[in-house]
Short mmCIF file of C-alpha atoms in Angstrom, two decimals:
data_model
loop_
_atom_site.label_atom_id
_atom_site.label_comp_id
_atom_site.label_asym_id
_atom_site.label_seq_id
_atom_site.Cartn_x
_atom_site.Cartn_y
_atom_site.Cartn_z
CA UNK G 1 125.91 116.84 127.88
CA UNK G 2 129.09 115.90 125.83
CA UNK G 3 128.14 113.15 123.83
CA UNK G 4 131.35 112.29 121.97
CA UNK G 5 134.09 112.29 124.21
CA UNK G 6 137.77 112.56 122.89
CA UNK G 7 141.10 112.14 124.17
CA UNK G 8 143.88 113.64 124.62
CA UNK G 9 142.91 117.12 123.86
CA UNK G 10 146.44 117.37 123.02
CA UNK G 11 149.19 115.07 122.05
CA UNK G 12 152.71 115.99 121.11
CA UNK G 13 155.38 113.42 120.00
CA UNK G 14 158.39 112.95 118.02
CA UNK G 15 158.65 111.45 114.52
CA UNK G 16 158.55 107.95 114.00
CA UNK G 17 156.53 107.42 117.45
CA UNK G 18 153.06 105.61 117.29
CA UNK G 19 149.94 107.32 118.96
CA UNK G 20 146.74 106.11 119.97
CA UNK G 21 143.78 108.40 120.41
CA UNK G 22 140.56 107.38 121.83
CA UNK G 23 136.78 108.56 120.94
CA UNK G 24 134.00 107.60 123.37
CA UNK G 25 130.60 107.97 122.88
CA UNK G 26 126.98 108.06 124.08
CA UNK G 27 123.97 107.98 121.78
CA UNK G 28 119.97 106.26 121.70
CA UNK G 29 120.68 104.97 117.85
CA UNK G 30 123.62 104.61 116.78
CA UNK G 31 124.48 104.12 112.81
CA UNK G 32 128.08 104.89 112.47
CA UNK G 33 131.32 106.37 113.95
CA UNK G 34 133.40 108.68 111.50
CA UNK G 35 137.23 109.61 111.79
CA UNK G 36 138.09 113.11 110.55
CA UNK G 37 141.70 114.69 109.86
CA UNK G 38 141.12 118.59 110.28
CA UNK G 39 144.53 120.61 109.25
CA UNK G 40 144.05 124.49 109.17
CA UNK G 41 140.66 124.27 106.73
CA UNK G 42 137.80 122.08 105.96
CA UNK G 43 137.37 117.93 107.63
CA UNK G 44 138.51 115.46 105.28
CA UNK G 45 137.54 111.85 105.63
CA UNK G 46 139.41 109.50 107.27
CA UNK G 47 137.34 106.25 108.11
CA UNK G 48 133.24 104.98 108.58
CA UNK G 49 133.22 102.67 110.94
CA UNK G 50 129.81 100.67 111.54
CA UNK G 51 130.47 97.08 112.77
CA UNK G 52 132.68 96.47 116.27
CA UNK G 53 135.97 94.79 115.64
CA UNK G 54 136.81 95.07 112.44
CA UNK G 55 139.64 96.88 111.56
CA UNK G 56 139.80 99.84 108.73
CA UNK G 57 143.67 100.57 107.15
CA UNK G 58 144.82 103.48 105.42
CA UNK G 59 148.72 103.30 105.09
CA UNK G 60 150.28 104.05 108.26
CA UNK G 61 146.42 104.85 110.01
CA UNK G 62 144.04 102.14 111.59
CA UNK G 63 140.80 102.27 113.63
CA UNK G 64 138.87 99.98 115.23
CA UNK G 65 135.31 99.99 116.90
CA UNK G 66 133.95 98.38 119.58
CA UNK G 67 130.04 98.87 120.00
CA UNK G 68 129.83 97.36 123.45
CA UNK G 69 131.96 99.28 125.14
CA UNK G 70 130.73 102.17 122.84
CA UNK G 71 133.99 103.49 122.05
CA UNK G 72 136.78 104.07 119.01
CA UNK G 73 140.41 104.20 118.71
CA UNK G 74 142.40 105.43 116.00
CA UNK G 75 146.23 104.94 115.75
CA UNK G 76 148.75 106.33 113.56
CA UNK G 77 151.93 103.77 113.66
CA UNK G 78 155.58 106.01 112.59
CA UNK G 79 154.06 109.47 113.12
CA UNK G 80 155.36 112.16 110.52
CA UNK G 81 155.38 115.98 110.32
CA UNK G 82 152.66 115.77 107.92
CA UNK G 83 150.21 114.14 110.79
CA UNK G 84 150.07 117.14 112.70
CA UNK G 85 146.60 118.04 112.88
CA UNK G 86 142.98 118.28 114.65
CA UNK G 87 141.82 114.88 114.57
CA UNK G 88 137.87 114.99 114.64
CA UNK G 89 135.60 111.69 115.85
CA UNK G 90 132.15 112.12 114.83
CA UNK G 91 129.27 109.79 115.56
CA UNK G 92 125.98 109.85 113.22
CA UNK G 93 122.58 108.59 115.27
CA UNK G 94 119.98 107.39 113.83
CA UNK G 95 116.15 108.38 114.92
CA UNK G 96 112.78 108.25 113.67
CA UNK G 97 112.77 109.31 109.62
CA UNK G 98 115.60 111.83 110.00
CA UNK G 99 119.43 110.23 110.49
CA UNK G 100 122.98 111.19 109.17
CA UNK G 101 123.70 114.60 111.33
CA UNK G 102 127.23 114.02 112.86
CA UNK G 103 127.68 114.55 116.40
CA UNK G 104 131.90 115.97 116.98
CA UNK G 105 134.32 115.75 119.54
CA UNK G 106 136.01 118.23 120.21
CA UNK G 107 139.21 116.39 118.08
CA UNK G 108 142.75 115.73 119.55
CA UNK G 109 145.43 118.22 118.27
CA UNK G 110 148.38 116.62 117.34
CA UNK G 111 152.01 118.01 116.77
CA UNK G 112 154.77 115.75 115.54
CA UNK G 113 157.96 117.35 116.41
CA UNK G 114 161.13 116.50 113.87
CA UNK P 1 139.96 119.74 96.87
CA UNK P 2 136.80 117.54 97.93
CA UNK P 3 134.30 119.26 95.46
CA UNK P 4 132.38 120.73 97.58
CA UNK P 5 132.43 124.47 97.09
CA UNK P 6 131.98 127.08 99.67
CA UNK P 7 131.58 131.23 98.79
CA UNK P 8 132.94 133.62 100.50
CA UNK P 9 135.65 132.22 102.68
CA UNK P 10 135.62 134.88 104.29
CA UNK P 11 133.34 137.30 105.93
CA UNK P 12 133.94 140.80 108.17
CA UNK P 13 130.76 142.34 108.62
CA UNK P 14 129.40 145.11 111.13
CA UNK P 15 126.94 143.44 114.04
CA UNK P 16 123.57 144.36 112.92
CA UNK P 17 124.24 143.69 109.19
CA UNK P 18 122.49 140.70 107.23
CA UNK P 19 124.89 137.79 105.51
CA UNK P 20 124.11 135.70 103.32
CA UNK P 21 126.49 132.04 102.24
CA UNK P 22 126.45 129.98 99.44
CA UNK P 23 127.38 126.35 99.16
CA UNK P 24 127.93 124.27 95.96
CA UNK P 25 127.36 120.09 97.28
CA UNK P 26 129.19 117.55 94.69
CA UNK P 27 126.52 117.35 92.06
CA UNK P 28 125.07 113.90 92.69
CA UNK P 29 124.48 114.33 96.40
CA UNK P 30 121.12 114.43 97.36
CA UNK P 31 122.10 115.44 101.33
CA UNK P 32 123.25 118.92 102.77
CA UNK P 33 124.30 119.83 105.71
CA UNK P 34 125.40 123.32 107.78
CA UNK P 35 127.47 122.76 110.38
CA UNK P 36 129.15 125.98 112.63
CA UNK P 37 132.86 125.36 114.42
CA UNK P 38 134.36 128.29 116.67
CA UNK P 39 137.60 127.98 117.68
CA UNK P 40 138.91 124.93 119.53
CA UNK P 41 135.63 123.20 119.17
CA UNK P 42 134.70 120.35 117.16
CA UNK P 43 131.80 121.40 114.37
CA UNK P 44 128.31 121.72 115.48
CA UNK P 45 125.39 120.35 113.30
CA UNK P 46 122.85 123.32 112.39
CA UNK P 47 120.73 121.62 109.65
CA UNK P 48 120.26 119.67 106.80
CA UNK P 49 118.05 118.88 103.50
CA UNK P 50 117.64 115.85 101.39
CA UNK P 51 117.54 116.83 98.22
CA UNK P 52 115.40 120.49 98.72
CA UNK P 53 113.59 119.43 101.44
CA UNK P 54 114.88 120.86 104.59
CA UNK P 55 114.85 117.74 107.07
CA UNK P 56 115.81 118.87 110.60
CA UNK P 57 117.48 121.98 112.20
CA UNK P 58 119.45 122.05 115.31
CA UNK P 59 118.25 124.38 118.83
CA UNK P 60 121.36 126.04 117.43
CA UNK P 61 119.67 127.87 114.41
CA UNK P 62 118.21 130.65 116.27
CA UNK P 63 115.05 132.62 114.59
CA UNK P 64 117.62 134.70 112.63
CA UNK P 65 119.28 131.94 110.85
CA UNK P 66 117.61 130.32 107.73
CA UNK P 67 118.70 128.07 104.96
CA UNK P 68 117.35 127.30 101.70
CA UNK P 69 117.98 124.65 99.26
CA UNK P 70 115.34 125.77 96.29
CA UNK P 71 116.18 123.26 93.35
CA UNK P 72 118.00 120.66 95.62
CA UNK P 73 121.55 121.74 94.42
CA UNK P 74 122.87 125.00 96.08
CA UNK P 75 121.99 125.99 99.47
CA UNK P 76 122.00 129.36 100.89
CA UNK P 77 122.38 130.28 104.82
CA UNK P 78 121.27 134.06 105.88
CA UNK P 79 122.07 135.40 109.21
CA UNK P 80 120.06 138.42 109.59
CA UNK P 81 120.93 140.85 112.42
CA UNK P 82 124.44 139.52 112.85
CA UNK P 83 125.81 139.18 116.48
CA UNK P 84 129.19 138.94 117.52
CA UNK P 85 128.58 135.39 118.82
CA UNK P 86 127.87 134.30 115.40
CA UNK P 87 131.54 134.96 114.76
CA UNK P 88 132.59 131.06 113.14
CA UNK P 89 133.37 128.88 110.58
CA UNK P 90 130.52 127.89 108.74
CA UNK P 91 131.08 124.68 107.35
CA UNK P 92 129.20 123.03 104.20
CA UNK P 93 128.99 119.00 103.37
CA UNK P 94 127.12 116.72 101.51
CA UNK P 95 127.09 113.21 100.78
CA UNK P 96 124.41 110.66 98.90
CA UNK P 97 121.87 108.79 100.62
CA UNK P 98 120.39 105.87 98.62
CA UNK P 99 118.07 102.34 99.71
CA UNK P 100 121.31 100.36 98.95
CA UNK P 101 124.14 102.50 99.39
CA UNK P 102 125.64 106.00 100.80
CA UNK P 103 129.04 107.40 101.48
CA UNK P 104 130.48 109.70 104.24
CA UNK P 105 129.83 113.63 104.23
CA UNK P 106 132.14 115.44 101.88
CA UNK P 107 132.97 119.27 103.62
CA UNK P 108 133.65 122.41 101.58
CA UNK P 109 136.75 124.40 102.86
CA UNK P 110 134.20 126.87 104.96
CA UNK P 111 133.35 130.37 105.55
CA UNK P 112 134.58 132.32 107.94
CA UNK P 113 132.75 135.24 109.23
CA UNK P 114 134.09 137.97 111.65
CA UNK P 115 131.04 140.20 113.58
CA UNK P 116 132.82 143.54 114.19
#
């Protein structure tokens, strides 16, 4: 069973548009919900998200969790070129002595057309 | 460059054959972690140690797949009798895990390995 949900898959837009993709989830224990920006090599870190409804910044990229509704969104206001990428969400459980294993999506792939 | 270092990046080997990868963590993490990603596919968690103690290992890390961590820097990941299904990105992280503090999981660029 899938138990980090993304979507889109896919997402194509223009520069300068905003996008909003979405990362649902299902786990026993949750600890935290991690944003990922994959271009054509390793993950590298976006956001940690533990506590619903605060919001993290980072320039033009925000996310936001909501624990009840057990879901994430990150958006990306005045897309560029450079955005294009996989866009991993990965949620870390937490159970019995062992915890901090990341659970993926399968990511959204994003192209920003010029 | 997130300082985690990965070796080789790349792989072609015969089915059949043993492999053997190498990852470097960031020096002050006590956690590792293996993770595999095929194409398309988000990564997929294999297994991880805490300092050289290997802590838990996914149903994906069949009986040919094993991972060391002797002093609790490097780690090591053999795949003996290679199959072309093992063909994937293996990817490396680590990250510190303290009583009053931790950050995220840092990943190494990955190796990719080809079963011919």
């Amino acid at each position: 069973e899938d138990k980090v949900v993304q979507s889109p898959l896919s997402l194509v837009v223009h520069e300068g548009d905003t996008v909003t993709l979405n990362c649902s989830y299902e786990v026993t224990n949750f600890r935290s919900l991690l944003w990922y920006k994959q271009e054509k090599k390793a993950p590298t870190f976006l956001f940690m998200l533990t506590s619903s409804g605060i919001e993290k910044k980072s320039g033009r990229l925000s996310s936001i969790l909501d624990k009840k509704e057990l879901f994430s969104i990150l958006n990306i206001t005045a897309t560029q070129t450079g955005d294009s990428a996989v866009y991993l969400c990965a949620v870390e459980e937490r159970y019995g002595g062992s915890q901090g294993n990341l659970i993926f999506g399968k990511g959204t792939k994003l192209s920003v057309k010029p | 460059d997130t300082g985690v270092s990965q070796d080789p990046r790349h792989k072609i080997t015969k089915r059949g054959q043993n492999v053997t990868f190498r990852c470097d963590p960031i020096s002050e993490h006590n956690r590792l972690y293996w993770y595999r990603q095929t194409l398309g596919q988000g990564p997929e968690f294999l297994t991880y140690f805490q300092n050289e103690a290997q802590l838990e290992k996914s149903r994906l890390l069949s009986d040919r797949f094993s991972a060391e961590r002797p002093k609790g820097s490097f780690s090591t990941l053999e795949i003996q009798r290679t199959e072309q299904g093992d063909s994937a990105m293996y990817l490396c992280a680590s990250s510190f895990e303290g009583i009053r503090w931790r950050h995220e999981q840092f990943f190494g660029p990955g190796t990719r390995l080809t079963v011919l």
